[in-house]
mmCIF file of C-alpha atoms in Angstrom:
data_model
loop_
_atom_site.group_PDB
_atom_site.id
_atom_site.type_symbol
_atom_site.label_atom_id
_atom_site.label_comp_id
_atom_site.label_asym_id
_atom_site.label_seq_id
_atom_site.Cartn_x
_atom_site.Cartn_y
_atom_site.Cartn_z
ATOM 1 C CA UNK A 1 21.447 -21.914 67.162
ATOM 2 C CA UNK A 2 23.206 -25.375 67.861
ATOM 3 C CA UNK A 3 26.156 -24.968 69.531
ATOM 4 C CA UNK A 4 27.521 -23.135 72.509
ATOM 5 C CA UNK A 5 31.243 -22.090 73.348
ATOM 6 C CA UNK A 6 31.931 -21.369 77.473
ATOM 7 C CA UNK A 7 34.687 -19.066 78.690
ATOM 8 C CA UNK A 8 35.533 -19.139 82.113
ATOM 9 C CA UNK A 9 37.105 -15.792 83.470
ATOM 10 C CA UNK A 10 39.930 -16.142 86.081
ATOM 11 C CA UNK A 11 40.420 -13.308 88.200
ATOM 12 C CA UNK A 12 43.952 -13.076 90.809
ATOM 13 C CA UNK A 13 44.926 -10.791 93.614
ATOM 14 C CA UNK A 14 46.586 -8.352 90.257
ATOM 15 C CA UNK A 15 43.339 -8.751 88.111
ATOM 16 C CA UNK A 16 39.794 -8.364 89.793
ATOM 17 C CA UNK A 17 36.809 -9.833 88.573
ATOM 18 C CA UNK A 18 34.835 -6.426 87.524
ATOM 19 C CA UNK A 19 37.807 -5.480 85.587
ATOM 20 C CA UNK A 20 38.328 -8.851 83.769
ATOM 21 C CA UNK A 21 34.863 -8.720 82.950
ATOM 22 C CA UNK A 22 34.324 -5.394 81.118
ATOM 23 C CA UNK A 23 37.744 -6.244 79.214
ATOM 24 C CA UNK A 24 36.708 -9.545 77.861
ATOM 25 C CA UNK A 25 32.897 -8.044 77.279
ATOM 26 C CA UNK A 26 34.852 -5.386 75.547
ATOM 27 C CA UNK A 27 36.370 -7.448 73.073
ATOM 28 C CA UNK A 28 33.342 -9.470 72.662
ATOM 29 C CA UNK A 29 31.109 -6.603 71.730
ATOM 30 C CA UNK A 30 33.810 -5.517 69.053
ATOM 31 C CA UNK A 31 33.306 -9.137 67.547
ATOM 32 C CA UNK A 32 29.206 -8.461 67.888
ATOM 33 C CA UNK A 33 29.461 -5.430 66.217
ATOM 34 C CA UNK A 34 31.697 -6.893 63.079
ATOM 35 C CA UNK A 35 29.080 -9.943 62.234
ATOM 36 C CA UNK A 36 26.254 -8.039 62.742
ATOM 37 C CA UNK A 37 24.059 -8.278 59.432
ATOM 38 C CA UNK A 38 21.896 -5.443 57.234
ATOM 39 C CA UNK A 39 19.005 -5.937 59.620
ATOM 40 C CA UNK A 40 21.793 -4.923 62.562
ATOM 41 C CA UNK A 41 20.898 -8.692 63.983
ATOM 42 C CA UNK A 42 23.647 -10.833 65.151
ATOM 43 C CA UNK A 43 24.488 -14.382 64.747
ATOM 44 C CA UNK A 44 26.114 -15.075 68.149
ATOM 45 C CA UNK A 45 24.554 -14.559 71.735
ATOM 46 C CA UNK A 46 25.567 -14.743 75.015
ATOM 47 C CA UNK A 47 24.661 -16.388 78.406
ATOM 48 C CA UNK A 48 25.636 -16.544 81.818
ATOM 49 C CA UNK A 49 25.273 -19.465 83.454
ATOM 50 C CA UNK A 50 25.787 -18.548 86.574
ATOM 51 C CA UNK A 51 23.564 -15.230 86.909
ATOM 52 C CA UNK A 52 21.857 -14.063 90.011
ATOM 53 C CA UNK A 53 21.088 -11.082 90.971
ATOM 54 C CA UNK A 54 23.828 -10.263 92.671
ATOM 55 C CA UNK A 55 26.402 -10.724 90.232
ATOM 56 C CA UNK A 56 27.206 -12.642 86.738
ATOM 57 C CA UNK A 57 29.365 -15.453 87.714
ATOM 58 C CA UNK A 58 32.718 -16.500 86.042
ATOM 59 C CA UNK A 59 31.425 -18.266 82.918
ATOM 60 C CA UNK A 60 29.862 -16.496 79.718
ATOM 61 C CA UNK A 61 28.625 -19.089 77.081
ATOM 62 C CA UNK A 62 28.265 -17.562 73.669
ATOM 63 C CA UNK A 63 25.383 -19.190 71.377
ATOM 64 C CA UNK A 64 25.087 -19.485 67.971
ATOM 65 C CA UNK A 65 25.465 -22.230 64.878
ATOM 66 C CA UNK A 66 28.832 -24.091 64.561
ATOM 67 C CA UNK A 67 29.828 -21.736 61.727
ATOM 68 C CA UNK A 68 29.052 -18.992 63.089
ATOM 69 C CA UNK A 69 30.684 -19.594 66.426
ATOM 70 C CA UNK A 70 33.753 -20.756 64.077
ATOM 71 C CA UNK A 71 34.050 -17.287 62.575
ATOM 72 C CA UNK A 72 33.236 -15.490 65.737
ATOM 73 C CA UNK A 73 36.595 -17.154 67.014
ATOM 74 C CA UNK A 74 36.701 -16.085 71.055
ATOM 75 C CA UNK A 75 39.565 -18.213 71.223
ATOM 76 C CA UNK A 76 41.552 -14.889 68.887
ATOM 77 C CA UNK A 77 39.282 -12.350 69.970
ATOM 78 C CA UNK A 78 40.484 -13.011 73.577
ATOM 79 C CA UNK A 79 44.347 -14.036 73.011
ATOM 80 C CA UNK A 80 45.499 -10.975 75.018
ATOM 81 C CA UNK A 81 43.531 -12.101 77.821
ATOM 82 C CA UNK A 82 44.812 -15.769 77.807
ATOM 83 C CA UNK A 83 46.369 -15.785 81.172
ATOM 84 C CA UNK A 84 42.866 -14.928 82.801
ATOM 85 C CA UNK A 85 39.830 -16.944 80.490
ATOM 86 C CA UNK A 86 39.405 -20.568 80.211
ATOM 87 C CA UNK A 87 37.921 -21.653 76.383
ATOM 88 C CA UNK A 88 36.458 -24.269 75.732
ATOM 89 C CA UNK A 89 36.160 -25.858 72.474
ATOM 90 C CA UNK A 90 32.707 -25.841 70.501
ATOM 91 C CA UNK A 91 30.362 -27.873 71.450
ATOM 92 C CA UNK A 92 26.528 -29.241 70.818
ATOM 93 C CA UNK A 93 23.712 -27.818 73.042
ATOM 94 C CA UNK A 94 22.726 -30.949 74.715
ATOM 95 C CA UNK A 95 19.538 -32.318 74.288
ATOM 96 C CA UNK A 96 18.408 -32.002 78.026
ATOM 97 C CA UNK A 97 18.005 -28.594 78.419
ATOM 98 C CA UNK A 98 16.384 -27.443 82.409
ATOM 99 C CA UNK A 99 15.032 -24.298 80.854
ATOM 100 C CA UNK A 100 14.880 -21.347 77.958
ATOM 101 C CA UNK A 101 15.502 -17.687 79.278
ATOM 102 C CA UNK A 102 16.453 -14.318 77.266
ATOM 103 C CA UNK A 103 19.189 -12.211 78.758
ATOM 104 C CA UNK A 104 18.520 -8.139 78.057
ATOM 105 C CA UNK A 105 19.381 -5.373 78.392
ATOM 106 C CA UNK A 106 17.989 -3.115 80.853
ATOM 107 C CA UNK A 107 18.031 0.817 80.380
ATOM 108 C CA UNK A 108 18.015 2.902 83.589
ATOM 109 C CA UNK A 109 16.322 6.043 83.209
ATOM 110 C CA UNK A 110 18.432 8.656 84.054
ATOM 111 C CA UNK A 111 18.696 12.127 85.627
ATOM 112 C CA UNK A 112 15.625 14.823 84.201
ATOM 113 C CA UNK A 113 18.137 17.161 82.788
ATOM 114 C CA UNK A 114 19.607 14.253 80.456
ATOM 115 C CA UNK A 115 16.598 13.446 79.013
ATOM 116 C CA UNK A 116 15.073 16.589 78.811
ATOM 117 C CA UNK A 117 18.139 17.543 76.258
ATOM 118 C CA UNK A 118 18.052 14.258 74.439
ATOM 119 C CA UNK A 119 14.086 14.688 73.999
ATOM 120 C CA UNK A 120 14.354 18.038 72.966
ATOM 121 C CA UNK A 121 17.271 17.141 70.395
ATOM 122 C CA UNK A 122 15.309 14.159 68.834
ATOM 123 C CA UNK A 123 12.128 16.016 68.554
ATOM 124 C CA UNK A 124 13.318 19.230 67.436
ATOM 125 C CA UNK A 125 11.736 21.342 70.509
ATOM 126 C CA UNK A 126 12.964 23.608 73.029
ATOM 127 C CA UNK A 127 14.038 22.820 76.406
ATOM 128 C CA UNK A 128 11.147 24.399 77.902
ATOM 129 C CA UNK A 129 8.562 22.608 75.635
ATOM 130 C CA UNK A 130 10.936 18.948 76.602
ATOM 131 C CA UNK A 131 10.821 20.012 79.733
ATOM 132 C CA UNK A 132 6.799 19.330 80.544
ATOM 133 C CA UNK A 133 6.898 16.005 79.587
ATOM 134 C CA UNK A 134 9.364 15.229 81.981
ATOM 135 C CA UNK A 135 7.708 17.056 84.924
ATOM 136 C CA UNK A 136 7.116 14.836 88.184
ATOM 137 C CA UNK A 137 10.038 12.368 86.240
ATOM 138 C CA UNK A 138 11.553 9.836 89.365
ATOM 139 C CA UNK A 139 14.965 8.066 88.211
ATOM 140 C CA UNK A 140 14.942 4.264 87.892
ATOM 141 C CA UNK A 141 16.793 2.435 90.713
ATOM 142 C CA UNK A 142 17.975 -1.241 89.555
ATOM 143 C CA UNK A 143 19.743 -4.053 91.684
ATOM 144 C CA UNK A 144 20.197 -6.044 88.654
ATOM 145 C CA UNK A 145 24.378 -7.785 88.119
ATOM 146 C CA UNK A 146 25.705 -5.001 85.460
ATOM 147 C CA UNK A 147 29.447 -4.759 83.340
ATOM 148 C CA UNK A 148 31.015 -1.970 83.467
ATOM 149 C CA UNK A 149 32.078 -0.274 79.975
ATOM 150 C CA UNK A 150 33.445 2.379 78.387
ATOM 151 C CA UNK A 151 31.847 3.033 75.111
ATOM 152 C CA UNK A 152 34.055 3.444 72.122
ATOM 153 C CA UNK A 153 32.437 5.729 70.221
ATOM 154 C CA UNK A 154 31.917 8.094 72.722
ATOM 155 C CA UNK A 155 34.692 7.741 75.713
ATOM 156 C CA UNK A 156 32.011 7.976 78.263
ATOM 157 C CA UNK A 157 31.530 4.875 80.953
ATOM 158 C CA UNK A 158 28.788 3.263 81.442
ATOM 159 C CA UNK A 159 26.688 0.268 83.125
ATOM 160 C CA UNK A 160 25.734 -2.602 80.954
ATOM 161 C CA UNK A 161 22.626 -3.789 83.248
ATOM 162 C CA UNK A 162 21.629 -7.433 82.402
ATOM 163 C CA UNK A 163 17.949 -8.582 83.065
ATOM 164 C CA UNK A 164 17.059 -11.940 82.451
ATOM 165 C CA UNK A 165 13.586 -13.343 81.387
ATOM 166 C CA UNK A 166 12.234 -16.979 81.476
ATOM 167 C CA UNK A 167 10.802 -18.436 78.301
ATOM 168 C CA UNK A 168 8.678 -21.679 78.452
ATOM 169 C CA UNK A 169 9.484 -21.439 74.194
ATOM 170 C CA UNK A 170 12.212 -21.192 71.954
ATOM 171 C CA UNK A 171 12.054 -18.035 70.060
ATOM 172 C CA UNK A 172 15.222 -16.648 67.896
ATOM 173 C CA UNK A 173 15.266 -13.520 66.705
ATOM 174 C CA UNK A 174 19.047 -12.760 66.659
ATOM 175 C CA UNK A 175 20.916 -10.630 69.149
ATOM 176 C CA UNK A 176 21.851 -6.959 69.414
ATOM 177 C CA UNK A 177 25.143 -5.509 69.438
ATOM 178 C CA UNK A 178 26.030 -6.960 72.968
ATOM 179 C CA UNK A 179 25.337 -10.169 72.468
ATOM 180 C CA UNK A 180 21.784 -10.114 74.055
ATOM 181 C CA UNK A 181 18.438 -10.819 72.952
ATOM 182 C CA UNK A 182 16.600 -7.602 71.717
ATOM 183 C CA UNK A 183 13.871 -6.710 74.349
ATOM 184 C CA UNK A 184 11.263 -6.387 71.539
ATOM 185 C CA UNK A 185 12.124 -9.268 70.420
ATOM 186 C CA UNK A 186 13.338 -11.799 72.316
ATOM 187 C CA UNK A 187 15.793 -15.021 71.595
ATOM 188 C CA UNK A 188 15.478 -18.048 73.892
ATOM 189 C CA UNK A 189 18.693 -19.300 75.236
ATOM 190 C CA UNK A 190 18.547 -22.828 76.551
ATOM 191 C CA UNK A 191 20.248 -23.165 80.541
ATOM 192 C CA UNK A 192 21.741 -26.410 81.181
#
């Protein structure tokens, strides 16, 4: 990982910010998913460089070699959405860097019944048998900035929750199919 590529997403009174965001993510997770290798890692990761926790910002920065970034092309991948993203062209990571953080995804638990079925499914047992290890379950409530999605595969929507972890070390591992470090294994991005 060597260079970096920022877009800056431009929202207006016809365009909002939450929907500009889960179109261009959109796109950029079809892109993910087409360069991801046999070992289902990817080449090119994201970063948002203006995270908190109550939002994402306007700017992604995707991460990755020059090549890489090269065939990734964002500047293609998000034609249709010219009018509302800023590209920049491809550039080094500088050399002073303030920090190295991982951005992940974070899973919410959800309702019993959900993952009673899904337990049951995976584990070939019946509802009743799923059901006890589930007893007592209390849903996960998050705060963290999230993009909404529909998934393509499915049709159902979604929240892409985004956690973000500090690393004193650089650590690459690849990225998942979003873009974001794998939470088993993490990739350092560098913040500057």
């Amino acid at each position: 990982m060597t260079h970096y590529q920022e877009i800056t997403l431009m929202p207006c009174d016809e365009v909002g910010l939450y929907f500009l965001w889960e179109k261009v993510y959109t796109q950029l997770h079809l892109g993910f998913v087409e360069h991801k290798d046999e070992q289902q890692n990817v080449p090119v990761g994201v970063s948002f460089p203006e995270y908190h926790q109550r939002g994402l910002g306007k700017k992604i920065r995707l991460f990755g070699s020059e090549n890489h970034l090269q065939s990734f092309d964002a500047k293609e991948r998000l034609s249709r959405l010219e009018d509302y993203v800023h590209i920049k062209t491809i550039k080094q990571i500088p050399q002073k860097v303030n920090y190295y953080t991982s951005f992940q995804r974070f899973r919410i638990k959800m309702n019993s019944q959900t993952l009673i079925k899904r337990h049951a499914k995976r584990h070939n047992l019946s509802i009743e048998a799923a059901t006890k290890k589930y007893e007592g379950f209390e849903p996960d409530k998050t705060n963290l900035p999230y993009i909404e999605l529909t998934s393509l595969s499915k049709g159902n929507r979604f929240k892409l929750f985004i956690k973000t972890v500090t690393s004193k070390e650089i650590t690459h591992n690849g990225f998942g199919r979003y873009g974001l470090s794998k939470n088993n294994k993490p990739t350092s991005i560098p913040m500057f």
